[in-house]
Coordinates of C-alpha atoms and ligand atoms in Angstrom, one line a residue:
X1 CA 20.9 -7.4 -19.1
X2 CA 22.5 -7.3 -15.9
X3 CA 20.2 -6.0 -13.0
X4 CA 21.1 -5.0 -9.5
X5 CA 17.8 -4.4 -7.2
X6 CA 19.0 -2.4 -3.8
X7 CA 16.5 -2.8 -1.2
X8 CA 14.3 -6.1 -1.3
X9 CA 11.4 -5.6 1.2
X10 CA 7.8 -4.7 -0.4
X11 CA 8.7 -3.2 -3.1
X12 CA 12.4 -4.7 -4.0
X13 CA 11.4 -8.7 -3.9
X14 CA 8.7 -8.0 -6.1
X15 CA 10.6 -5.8 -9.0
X16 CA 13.5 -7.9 -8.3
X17 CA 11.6 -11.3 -9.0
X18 CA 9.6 -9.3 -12.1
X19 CA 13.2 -8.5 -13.5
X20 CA 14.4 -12.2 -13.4
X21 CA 10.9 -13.1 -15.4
X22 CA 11.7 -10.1 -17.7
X23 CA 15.0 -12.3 -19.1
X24 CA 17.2 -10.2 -17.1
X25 CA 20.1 -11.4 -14.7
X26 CA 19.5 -10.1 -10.8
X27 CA 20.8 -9.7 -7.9
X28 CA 19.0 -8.1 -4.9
X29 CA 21.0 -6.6 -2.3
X30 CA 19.9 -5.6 0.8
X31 CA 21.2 -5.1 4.6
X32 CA 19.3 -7.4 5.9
X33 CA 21.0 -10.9 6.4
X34 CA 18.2 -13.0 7.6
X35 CA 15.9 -11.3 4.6
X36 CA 18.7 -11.9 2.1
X37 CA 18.6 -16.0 3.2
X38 CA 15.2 -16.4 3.3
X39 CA 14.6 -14.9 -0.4
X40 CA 17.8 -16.5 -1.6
X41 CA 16.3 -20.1 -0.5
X42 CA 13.0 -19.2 -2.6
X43 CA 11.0 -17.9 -0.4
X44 CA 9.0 -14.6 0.4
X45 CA 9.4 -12.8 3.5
X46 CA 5.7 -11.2 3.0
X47 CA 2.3 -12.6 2.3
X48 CA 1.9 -11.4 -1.6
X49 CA -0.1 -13.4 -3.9
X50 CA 2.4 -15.3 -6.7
X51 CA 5.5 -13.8 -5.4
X52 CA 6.8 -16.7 -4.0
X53 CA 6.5 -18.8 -7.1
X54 CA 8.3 -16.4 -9.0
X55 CA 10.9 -16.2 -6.4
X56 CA 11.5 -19.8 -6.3
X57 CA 11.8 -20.4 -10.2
X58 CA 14.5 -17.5 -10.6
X59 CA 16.5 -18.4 -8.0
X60 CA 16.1 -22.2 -8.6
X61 CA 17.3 -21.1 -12.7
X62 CA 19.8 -19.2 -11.3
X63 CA 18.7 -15.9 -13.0
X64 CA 18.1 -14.3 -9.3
X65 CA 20.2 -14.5 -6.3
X66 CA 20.5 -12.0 -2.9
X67 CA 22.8 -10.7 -1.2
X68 CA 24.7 -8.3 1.5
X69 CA 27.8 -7.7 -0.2
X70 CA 27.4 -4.0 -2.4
X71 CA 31.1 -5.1 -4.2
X72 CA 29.2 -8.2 -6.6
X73 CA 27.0 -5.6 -7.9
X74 CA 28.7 -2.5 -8.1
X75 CA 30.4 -2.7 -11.6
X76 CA 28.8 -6.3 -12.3
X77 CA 25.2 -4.2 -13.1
X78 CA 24.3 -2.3 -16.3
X79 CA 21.2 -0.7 -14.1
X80 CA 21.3 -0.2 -10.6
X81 CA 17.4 0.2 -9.3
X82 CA 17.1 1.9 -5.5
X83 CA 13.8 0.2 -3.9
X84 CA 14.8 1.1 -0.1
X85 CA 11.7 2.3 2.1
X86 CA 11.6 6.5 2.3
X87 CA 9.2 6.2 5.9
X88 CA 7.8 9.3 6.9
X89 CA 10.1 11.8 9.7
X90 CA 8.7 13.4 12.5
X91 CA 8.2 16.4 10.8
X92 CA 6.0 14.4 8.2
X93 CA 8.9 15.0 5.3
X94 CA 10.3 11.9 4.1
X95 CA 13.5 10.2 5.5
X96 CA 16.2 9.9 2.7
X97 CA 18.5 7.8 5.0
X98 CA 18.5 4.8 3.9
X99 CA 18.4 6.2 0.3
X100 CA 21.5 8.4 1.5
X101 CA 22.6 5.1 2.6
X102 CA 23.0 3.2 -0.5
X103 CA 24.3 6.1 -2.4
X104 CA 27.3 6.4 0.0
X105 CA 27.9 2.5 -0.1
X106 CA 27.7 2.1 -3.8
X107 CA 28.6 5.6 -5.5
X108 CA 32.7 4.8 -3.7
X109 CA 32.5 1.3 -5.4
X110 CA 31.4 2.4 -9.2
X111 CA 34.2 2.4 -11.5
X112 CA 32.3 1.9 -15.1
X113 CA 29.4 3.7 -16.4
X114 CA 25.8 2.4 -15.2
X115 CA 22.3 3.6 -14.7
X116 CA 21.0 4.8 -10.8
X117 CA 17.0 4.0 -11.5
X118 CA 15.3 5.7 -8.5
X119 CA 11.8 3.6 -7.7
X120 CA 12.0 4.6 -4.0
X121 CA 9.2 7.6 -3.6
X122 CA 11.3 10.7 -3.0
X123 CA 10.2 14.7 -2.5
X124 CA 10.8 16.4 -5.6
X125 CA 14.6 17.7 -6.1
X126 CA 16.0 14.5 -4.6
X127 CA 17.3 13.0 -8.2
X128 CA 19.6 15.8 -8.9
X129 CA 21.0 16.4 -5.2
X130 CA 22.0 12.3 -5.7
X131 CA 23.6 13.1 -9.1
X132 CA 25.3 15.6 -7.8
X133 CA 26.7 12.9 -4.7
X134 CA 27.6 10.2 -7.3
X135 CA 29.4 12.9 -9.3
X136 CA 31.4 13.4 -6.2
X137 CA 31.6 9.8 -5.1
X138 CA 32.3 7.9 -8.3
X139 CA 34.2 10.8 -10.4
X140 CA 34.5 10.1 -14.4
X141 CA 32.8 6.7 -14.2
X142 CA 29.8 7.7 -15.9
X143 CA 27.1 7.3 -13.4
X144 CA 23.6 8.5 -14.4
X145 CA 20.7 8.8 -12.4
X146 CA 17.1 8.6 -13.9
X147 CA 13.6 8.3 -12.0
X148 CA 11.8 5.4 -12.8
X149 CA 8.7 5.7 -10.0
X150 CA 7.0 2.5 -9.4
X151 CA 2.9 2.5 -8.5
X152 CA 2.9 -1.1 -7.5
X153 CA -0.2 -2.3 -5.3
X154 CA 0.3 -4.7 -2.3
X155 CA -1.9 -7.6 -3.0
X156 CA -1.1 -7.0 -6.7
X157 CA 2.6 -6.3 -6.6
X158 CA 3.2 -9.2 -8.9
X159 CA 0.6 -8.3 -11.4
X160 CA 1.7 -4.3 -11.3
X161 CA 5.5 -5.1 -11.8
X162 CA 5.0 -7.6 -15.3
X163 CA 1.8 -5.7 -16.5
X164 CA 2.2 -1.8 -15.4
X165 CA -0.5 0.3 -16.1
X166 CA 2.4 2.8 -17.3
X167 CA 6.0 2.7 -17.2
X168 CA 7.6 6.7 -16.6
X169 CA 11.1 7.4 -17.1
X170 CA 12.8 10.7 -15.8
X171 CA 16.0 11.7 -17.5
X172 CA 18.0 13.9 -19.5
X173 CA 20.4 11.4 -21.1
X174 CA 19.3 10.0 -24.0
X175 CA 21.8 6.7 -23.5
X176 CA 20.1 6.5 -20.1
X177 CA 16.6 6.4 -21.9
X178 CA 17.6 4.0 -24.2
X179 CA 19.0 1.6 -21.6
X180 CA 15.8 1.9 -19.7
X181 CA 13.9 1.1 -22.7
X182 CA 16.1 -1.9 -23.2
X183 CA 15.3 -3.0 -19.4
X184 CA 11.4 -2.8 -20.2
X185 CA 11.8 -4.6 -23.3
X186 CA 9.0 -6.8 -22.9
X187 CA 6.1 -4.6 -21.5
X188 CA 7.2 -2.0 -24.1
X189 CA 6.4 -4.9 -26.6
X190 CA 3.3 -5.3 -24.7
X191 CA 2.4 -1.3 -25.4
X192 CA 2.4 -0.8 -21.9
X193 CA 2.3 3.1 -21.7
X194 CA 6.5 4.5 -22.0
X195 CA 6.4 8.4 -20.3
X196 CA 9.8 9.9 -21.0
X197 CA 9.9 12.8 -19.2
X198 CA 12.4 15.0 -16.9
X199 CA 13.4 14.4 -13.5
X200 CA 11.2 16.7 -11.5
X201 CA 7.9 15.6 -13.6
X202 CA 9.0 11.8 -13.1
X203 CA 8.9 12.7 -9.1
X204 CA 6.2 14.2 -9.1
X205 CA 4.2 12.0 -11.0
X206 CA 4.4 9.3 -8.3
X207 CA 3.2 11.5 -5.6
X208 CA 0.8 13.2 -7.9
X209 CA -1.4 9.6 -8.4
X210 CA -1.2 8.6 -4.7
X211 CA -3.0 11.9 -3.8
X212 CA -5.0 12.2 -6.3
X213 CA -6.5 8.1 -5.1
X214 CA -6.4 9.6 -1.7
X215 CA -8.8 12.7 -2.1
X216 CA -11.0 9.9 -4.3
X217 CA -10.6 8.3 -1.2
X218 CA -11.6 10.6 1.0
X219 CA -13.8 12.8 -0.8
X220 CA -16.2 9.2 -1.3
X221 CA -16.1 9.5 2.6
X222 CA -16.8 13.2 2.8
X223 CA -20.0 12.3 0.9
X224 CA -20.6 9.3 3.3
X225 CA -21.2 11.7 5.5
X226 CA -23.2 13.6 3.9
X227 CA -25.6 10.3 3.4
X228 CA -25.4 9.7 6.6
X229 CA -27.0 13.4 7.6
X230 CA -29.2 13.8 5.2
X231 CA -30.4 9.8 4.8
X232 CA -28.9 8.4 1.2
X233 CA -26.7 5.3 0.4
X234 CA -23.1 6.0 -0.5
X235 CA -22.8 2.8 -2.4
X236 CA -25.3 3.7 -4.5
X237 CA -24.2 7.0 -5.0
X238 CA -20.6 5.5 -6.0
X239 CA -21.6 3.2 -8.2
X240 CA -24.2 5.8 -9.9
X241 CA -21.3 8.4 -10.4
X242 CA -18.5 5.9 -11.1
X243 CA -20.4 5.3 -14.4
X244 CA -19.2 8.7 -15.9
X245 CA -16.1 7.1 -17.2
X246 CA -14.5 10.8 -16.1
X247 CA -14.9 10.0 -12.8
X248 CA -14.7 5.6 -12.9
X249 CA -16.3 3.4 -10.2
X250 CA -12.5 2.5 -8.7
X251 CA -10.9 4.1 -5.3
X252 CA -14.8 4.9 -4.6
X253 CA -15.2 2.2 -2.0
X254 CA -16.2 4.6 1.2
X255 CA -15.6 3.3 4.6
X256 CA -12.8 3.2 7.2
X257 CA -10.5 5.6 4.9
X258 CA -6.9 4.9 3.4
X259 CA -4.0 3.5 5.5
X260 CA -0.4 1.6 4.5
X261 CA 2.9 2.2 3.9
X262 CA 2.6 4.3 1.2
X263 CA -0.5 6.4 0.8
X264 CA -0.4 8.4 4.4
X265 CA 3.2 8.9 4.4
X266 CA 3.4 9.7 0.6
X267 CA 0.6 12.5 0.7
X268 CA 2.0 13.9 4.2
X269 CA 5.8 13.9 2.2
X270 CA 4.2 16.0 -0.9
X271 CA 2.4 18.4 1.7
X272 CA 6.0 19.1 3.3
X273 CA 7.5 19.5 0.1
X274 CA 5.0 21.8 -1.0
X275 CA 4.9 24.0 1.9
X276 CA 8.5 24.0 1.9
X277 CA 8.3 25.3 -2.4
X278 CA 5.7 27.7 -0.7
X279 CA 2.9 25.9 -2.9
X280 CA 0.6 26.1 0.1
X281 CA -2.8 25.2 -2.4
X282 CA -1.5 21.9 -2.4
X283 CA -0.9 21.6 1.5
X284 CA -4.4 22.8 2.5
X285 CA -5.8 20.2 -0.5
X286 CA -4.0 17.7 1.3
X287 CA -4.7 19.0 4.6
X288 CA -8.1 18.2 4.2
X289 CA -8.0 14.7 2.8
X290 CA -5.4 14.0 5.4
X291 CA -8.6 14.8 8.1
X292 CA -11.1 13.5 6.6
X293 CA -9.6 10.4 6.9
X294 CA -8.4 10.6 10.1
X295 CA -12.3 11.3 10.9
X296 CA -13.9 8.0 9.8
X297 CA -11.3 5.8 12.2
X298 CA -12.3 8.2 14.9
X299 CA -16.1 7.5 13.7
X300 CA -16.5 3.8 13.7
X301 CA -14.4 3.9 16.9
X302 CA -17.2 6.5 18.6
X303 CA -20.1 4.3 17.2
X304 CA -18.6 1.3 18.8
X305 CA -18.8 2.9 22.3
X306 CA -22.0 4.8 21.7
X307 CA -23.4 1.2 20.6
X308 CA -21.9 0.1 23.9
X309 CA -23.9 2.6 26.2
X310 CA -21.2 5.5 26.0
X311 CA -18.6 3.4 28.2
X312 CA -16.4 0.3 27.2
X313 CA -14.9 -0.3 30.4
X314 CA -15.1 -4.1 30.7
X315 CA -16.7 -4.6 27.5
X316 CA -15.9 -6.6 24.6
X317 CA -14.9 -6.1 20.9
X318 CA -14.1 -8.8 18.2
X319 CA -12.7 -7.3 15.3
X320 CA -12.7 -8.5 11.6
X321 CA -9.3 -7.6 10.0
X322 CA -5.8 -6.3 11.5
X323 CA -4.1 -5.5 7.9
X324 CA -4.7 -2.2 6.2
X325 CA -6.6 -3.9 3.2
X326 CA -7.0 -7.2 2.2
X327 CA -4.6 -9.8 -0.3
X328 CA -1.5 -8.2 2.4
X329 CA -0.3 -9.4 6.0
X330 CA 1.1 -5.5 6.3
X331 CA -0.6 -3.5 9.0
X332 CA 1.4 -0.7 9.0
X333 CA -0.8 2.8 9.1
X334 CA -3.8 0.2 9.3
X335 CA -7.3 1.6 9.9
X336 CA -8.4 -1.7 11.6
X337 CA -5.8 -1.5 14.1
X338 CA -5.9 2.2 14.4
X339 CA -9.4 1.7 15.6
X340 CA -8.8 -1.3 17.7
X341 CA -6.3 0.6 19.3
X342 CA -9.1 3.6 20.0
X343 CA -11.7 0.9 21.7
X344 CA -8.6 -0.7 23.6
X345 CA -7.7 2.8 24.7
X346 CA -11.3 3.3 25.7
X347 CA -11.0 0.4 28.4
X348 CA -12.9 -2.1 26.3
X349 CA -11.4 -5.7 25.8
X350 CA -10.5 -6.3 22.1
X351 CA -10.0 -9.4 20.0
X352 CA -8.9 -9.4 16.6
X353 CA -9.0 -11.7 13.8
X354 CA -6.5 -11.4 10.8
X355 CA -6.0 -14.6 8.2
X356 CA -2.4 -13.2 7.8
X357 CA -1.9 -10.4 9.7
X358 CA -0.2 -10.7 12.8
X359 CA -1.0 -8.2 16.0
X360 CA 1.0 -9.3 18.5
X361 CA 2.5 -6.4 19.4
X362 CA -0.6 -3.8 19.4
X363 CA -0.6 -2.6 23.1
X364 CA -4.2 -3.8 24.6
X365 CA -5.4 -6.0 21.7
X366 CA -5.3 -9.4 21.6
X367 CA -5.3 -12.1 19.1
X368 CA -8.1 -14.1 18.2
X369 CA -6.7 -17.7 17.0
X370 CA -9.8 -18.5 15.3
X371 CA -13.4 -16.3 13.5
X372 CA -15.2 -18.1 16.0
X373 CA -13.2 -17.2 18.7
X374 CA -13.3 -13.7 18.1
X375 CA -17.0 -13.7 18.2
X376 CA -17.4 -15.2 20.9
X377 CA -19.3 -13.7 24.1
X378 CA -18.7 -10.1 21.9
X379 CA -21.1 -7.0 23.2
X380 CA -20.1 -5.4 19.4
X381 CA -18.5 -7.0 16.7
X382 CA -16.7 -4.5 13.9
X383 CA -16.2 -5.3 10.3
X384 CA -12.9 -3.7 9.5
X385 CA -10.8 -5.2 6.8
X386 CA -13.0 -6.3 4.0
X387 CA -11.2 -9.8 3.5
X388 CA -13.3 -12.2 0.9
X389 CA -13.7 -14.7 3.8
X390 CA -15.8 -12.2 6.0
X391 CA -18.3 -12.2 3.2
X392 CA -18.8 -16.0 3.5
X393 CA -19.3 -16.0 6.9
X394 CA -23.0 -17.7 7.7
X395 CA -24.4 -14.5 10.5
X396 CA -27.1 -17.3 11.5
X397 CA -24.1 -19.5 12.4
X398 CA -22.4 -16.8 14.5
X399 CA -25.6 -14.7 16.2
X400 CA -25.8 -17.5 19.3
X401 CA -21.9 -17.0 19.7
X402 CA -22.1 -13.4 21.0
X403 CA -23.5 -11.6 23.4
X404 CA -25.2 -8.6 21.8
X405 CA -25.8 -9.4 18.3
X406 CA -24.7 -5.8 16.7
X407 CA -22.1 -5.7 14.2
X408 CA -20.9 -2.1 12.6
X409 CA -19.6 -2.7 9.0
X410 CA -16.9 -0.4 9.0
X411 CA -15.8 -1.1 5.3
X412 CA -19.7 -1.4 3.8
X413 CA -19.3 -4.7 1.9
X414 CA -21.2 -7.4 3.7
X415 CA -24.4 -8.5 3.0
X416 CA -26.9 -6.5 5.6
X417 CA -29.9 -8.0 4.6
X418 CA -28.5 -11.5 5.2
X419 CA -27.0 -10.3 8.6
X420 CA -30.4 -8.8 9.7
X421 CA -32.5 -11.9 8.2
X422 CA -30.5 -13.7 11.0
X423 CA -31.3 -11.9 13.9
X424 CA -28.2 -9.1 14.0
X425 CA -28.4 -5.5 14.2
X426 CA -26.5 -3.9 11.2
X427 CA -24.8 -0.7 11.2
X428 CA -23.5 0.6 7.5
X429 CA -21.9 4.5 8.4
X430 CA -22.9 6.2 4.8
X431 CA -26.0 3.9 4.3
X432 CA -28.7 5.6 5.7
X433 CA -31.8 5.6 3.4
X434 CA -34.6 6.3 5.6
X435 CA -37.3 6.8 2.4
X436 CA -37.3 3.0 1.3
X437 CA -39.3 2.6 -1.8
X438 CA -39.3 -0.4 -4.3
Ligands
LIG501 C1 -0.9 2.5 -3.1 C2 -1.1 2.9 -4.6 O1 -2.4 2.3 -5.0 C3 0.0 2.3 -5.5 O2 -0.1 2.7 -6.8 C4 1.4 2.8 -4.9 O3 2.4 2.3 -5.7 C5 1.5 2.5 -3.4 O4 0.4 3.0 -2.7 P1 -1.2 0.3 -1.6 O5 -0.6 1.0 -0.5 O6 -0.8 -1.1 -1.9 O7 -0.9 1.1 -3.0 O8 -2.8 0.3 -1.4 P2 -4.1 0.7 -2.2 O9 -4.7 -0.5 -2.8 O10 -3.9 1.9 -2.9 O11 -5.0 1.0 -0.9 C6 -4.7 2.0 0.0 C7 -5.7 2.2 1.1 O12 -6.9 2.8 0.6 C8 -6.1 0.9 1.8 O13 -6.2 1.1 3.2 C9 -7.5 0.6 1.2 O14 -8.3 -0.1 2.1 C10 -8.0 2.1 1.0 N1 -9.1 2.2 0.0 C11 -8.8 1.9 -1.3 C12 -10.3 2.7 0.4 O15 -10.6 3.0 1.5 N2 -11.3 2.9 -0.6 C13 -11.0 2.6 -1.9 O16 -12.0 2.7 -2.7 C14 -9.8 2.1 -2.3

């Protein structure tokens, strides 16, 4: 079939490259000139595990190309997927514009019937309202719009796009469903889970799962608390309740709290939206989850100074991790940073060490070129991206490097015992037995 991918950042390059391995014929479009060069030469612009080789055999076969021109797509593609960003407005709603955007430039150019698959994240109602524009734009062509809502993870993106937990397909034209079905072919063939559903469900759906990991998120923090006041390990706790298989041991990780392009700005959209439909149950829900979260960056940040005598004027911070999880360079809505940011605020002097991330343009923190370097001469060092490497780190090689050796482990996953056994004072927010016992 013949594909046309709008938008190629995060989530585009990825469904766009999955498409070529599908069988299909691509093209990505996308506004961006220096983007659409670099991914037409083979190459990723993001750090995402197996995208690049995928890249570089489609367009090397010729199956996938980019580009900026909307006119080699428009009546060239059977389906026409929207993957461009929805970031969150000022009023926390999302910002259709670059949706909008694409829908003006295309809709003018369609001529024969094709398929509009929405992957974008959108408030519930948008499908329609862009039915209703094509209607107007591309009269009599035949242009239907489905929902087709994509839960790829960064750091799996690859993985997600050719082996979906589910695929769900919002429409009411059967010939729409069918081409769809056509489209996912081969994970059909694969019984991936198919959800044919209506357009409002298929929206919802989307936001539905990133809240619902958001309050896992946050209620496994709520309870980290709770350890933390009443002396109990919230590792333990996880791991003990995750084996209900109701419940399941994933998005049970407590720690520094949820951050990214997605999660914040999806749950914050779906609040809007449902204060808007007056479903204010749903707001306060989210309400809470939203602060709880917000809480456990202001925590590790408060422990930090406290740990640093109340005041870090002068003093200084190496921090482990810069991007909002690890397996991605992205930092946007990062927890690590967030924090950083907080201590940098505080008057402290704050290094931080990323493998991929970048933060050279985080106002007061500066980059750290190597692990070492980040330790060195530190009065606190903070663990706050949980990146595989941290882990290997030898604390006996490391404890002469800094200053004060007290490190607080803002994401819970390194080895305390080990750090302590070498001379470092540990600090695990949520693990707080105080009754050890064999
Ligand atoms: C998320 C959804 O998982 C995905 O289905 C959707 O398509 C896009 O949004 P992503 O933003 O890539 O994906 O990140 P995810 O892996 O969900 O992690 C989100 C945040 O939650 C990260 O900051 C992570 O560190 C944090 N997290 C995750 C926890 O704090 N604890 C956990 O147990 C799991």
């Amino acid at each position: 079939m013949r594909v046309a991918v709008i938008g190629t950042n995060y989530l585009g390059a990825a469904h766009a490259a999955g498409m070529a391995e599908f069988g299909h014929e691509v093209i990505g479009v996308d506004v961006d000139p220096t983007r659409v060069a670099t991914l037409n030469a083979g190459r990723s612009t993001i750090f995402e595990e197996g995208l690049e080789p995928l890249l570089e055999r489609h367009t090397s076969s010729g199956r996938l190309r980019f580009t900026t021109d909307y006119t080699e797509i428009a009546d060239w593609a059977e389906v026409h997927f929207v993957c461009v960003g929805t970031p969150q407005s000022d009023t926390g709603a999302a910002d259709l514009s670059q949706v909008r955007a694409a829908v003006e430039t295309l809709g003018p150019l369609l001529t024969r019937p094709t398929v509009i698959a929405g992957k974008s994240t959108v408030p519930v109602g948008t499908a329609p309202q862009l039915q209703a524009r094509f209607d107007e734009l591309a009269p009599g062509a035949g242009v239907e719009v489905v929902w087709n809502p994509e839960f790829l993870r960064e750091s799996h993106a690859v993985a997600d796009t050719l082996r979906p937990d589910r695929i769900v397909i919002g429409t009411r034209s059967p010939d729409a469903l069918a081409t769809m079905r056509a489209v996912y072919a081969m994970p059909i063939s694969e019984n991936v889970p198919f959800v044919a559903c209506d357009l409002a469900t298929a929206e919802l759906i989307k936001v539905a799962a990133n809240a619902f990991l958001a309050t896992k998120i946050s209620f496994i923090n709520a309870m980290a608390q709770m350890c933390q006041a009443a002396g109990g390990d919230v590792t333990l706790l996880a791991d003990a309740i995750g084996y209900d298989k109701r419940i399941g041991r994933e998005f049970l990780n407590a720690g520094l709290g949820f951050g990214g392009g997605c999660l914040p700005k999806d749950i914050a959209a779906l609040s809007a939206r449902a204060n808007e439909l007056g479903v204010t149950v749903l707001s306060e829900l989210i309400g809470a989850v939203q602060d709880i979260n917000a809480d456990q960056r202001r925590e590790i940040a408060d422990l930090a100074i406290e740990a640093l005598g109340g005041d870090a004027t002068g003093r200084r911070v190496g921090v482990l991790g810069a991007a909002f999880k690890p397996g991605t360079d992205d930092t946007r809505n990062s927890p690590a940073l967030t924090v950083a940011t907080m201590l940098a605020d505080a008057g402290a002097s704050v290094r931080v060490f990323d493998p991929q991330a970048s933060v050279v343009e985080v106002p007061g923190v500066e980059a750290a070129a190597t692990v070492e370097e980040c330790f060195d001469n530190s009065d606190v060092m903070l663990h706050l991206t949980e990146w595989p490497l941290f882990r290997q780190l030898d604390p006996a090689a490391f404890v002469t490097r800094v200053a004060n050796p007290l490190l607080i482990d803002g994401r819970l996953k390194l080895d305390a015992d080990l750090w302590r056994a070498a001379g470092w004072t540990v600090v695990q927010p949520g693990r707080a037995v105080r009754d050890e016992r064999p």
